[in-house]
C-alpha cells in the first residue's frame, strides 16, 4: 500500500520536474540559424573542395610540379602548364578538379610543398547535373579575384 | 421562444467558426510553442510571426484530392471525419462562456457534453475500421480501449463535482463557485465540499481530458513510430483536416469543462468584473498547459496507459467519490 502511494507520488513529482525543465527552455533564446537567410562561418578545419591559393599579384602560386596530381588516390586532378616566352618558371594553364570522385582526403594539399592549394569553405554545392562538379579551379580563382 | 430555432442555428454557425478558428490558430500556437521549447523559431516565414501559416495550410488541404482507398467501406469512411467534428460543435452549443453568452443552457448540460464526447471514439472506430488498413485498425482498437478506460475516472470525478454542486446545470455549477477564488471547486477548504481531496480530483480530471483528446503523452492512437498516422493514415485533404479540427475542438471543450467544473468558469479570482474574459483567460491557460505537456513528455506504452487508468485513476476517483458522499452526508 505504501509502495503504491510512493510510486504515484514519485511519478507525479518527476512529471512536474520535467515540466519545469521545458518551462525554462521555453524562455531561453533560440539557437537555430535560419539557413538561407543567415549562415555560419565555417570552422578553420572545415574541408570543402580544394582551391588554388593566390600570391600577391592574384595569380596562382603553383609551379606545375604535378605532385598533387600524382598524390591523388582517386585521380581527380588534371593539370597542365607551360613556360611563357622569356620567363623562367612554368605557369599553370589548366587545373581541373573532378569533385565527383574526391574524398577530401587531403593528400593533394599535403603533397604540395609550395602551399598552392588548400581546402575551400564552399558548401552550397547542390546540383542535378554531374557536370557541375567538374571544377575549373583556375576559373574559380579568377572569379574570386574579380 | 419562437426564436429558439434561429438561436440554435446562429449558435451552431458561431460554434463552427469558433472551432475552426481555434483549430487553425492552436496548431500555430502549438508549433510555435513546441519550437520554443526545442529552442527553434518555428513557422516564421509566412506573415508576421508566421501568422499566415494556418490559412495557407488550410488552402493547401482543401486543394488536395480526397481519395478513398480501394476496398474501404465508403459510407463509414466518409462519415468518420464528420463524426469527429460534429459532437465537438454540438458541445459548444451548451457551454456557458459567461452569464449571458450561452447558446442553449440545459439543466442536463454536463450529461449532454459527456454524451457527445463519447461519440468521438465512435469516429475513431469508424475511421480505423473502414480504412482497410492494418495500422488504422490497430490504432482504432487502441483508441477505443483508451477511451473506455479514461471515460470511467472522468465521469466518476464529474459525478463528485455534480454531487457537491447538487446540479448538472453548468451555469449553476459556476454560480456556486463565483464568490471568490477560494470557493472554486479545485480548492478544498472554503468550497461547498470541504473536501481535502479536490485538488486530486482536478488532477485526475485533467489527466483524463488529456487521454480523452488523444493528446501526447497518451496519443497511442496515432503513434507515428508504430502506426504511420494511426486511424487517419488513409485520409487526405479535408478528411484529415476535419480530424485535425475535431482534435483541437475537443481540446477546447475539455479545457472549457475543466474551467467550469473546477476553476470557477467566468468568475474572477478576486470577485472583480466577472465575465467572459476570465473564462477565455482560464481556457487558454489550460490549453497552453496541454501544449506544454505534449512537448514535455514522451509517449507512454499501451500497458502503461491502461495501468494508469485501471490501477490508479479509477480506484482513486472511486475512493474520492465515496469520501465526498460521506462528507456531504455528515455536513
Ligand atoms: S582531397 Fe584527396 S581525393 Fe580530393 S583531390 Fe585531393 S588528393 Fe584527390
Ligand atoms: S603540388 Fe602544388 S605546386 Fe605542384 S602542381 Fe600541385 S598545386 Fe601546383
mmCIF file of C-alpha atoms in Angstrom, chain B residues 18 85 87-93 95 113 116-117 205 209 213 246-260 283 287 290:
data_model
loop_
_atom_site.group_PDB
_atom_site.id
_atom_site.type_symbol
_atom_site.label_atom_id
_atom_site.label_comp_id
_atom_site.label_asym_id
_atom_site.label_seq_id
_atom_site.Cartn_x
_atom_site.Cartn_y
_atom_site.Cartn_z
ATOM 1 C CA UNK B 18 -15.024 29.352 -33.266
ATOM 2 C CA UNK B 85 -16.258 17.230 -35.837
ATOM 3 C CA UNK B 87 -20.036 16.204 -31.418
ATOM 4 C CA UNK B 88 -17.451 18.867 -30.728
ATOM 5 C CA UNK B 89 -19.575 21.522 -32.433
ATOM 6 C CA UNK B 90 -22.703 20.369 -30.620
ATOM 7 C CA UNK B 91 -20.956 20.555 -27.278
ATOM 8 C CA UNK B 92 -20.070 24.201 -27.875
ATOM 9 C CA UNK B 93 -23.753 24.995 -28.051
ATOM 10 C CA UNK B 95 -21.154 25.527 -22.886
ATOM 11 C CA UNK B 113 -21.437 17.148 -23.117
ATOM 12 C CA UNK B 116 -21.378 13.908 -27.184
ATOM 13 C CA UNK B 117 -17.805 13.391 -26.045
ATOM 14 C CA UNK B 205 -9.943 15.055 -14.421
ATOM 15 C CA UNK B 209 -9.072 15.058 -20.503
ATOM 16 C CA UNK B 213 -8.466 14.032 -26.508
ATOM 17 C CA UNK B 246 -12.040 17.757 -34.256
ATOM 18 C CA UNK B 247 -8.982 17.069 -32.158
ATOM 19 C CA UNK B 248 -8.410 20.716 -31.403
ATOM 20 C CA UNK B 249 -12.092 21.378 -30.816
ATOM 21 C CA UNK B 250 -12.030 18.542 -28.303
ATOM 22 C CA UNK B 251 -9.096 20.132 -26.555
ATOM 23 C CA UNK B 252 -11.030 23.383 -26.299
ATOM 24 C CA UNK B 253 -14.073 21.572 -24.934
ATOM 25 C CA UNK B 254 -12.004 19.603 -22.448
ATOM 26 C CA UNK B 255 -10.460 22.834 -21.216
ATOM 27 C CA UNK B 256 -13.882 24.512 -21.085
ATOM 28 C CA UNK B 257 -15.187 21.694 -18.934
ATOM 29 C CA UNK B 258 -12.170 21.821 -16.642
ATOM 30 C CA UNK B 259 -12.664 25.569 -16.292
ATOM 31 C CA UNK B 260 -16.344 25.207 -15.496
ATOM 32 C CA UNK B 283 -9.378 28.440 -21.089
ATOM 33 C CA UNK B 287 -4.746 24.915 -23.470
ATOM 34 C CA UNK B 290 -1.927 20.990 -22.868
#
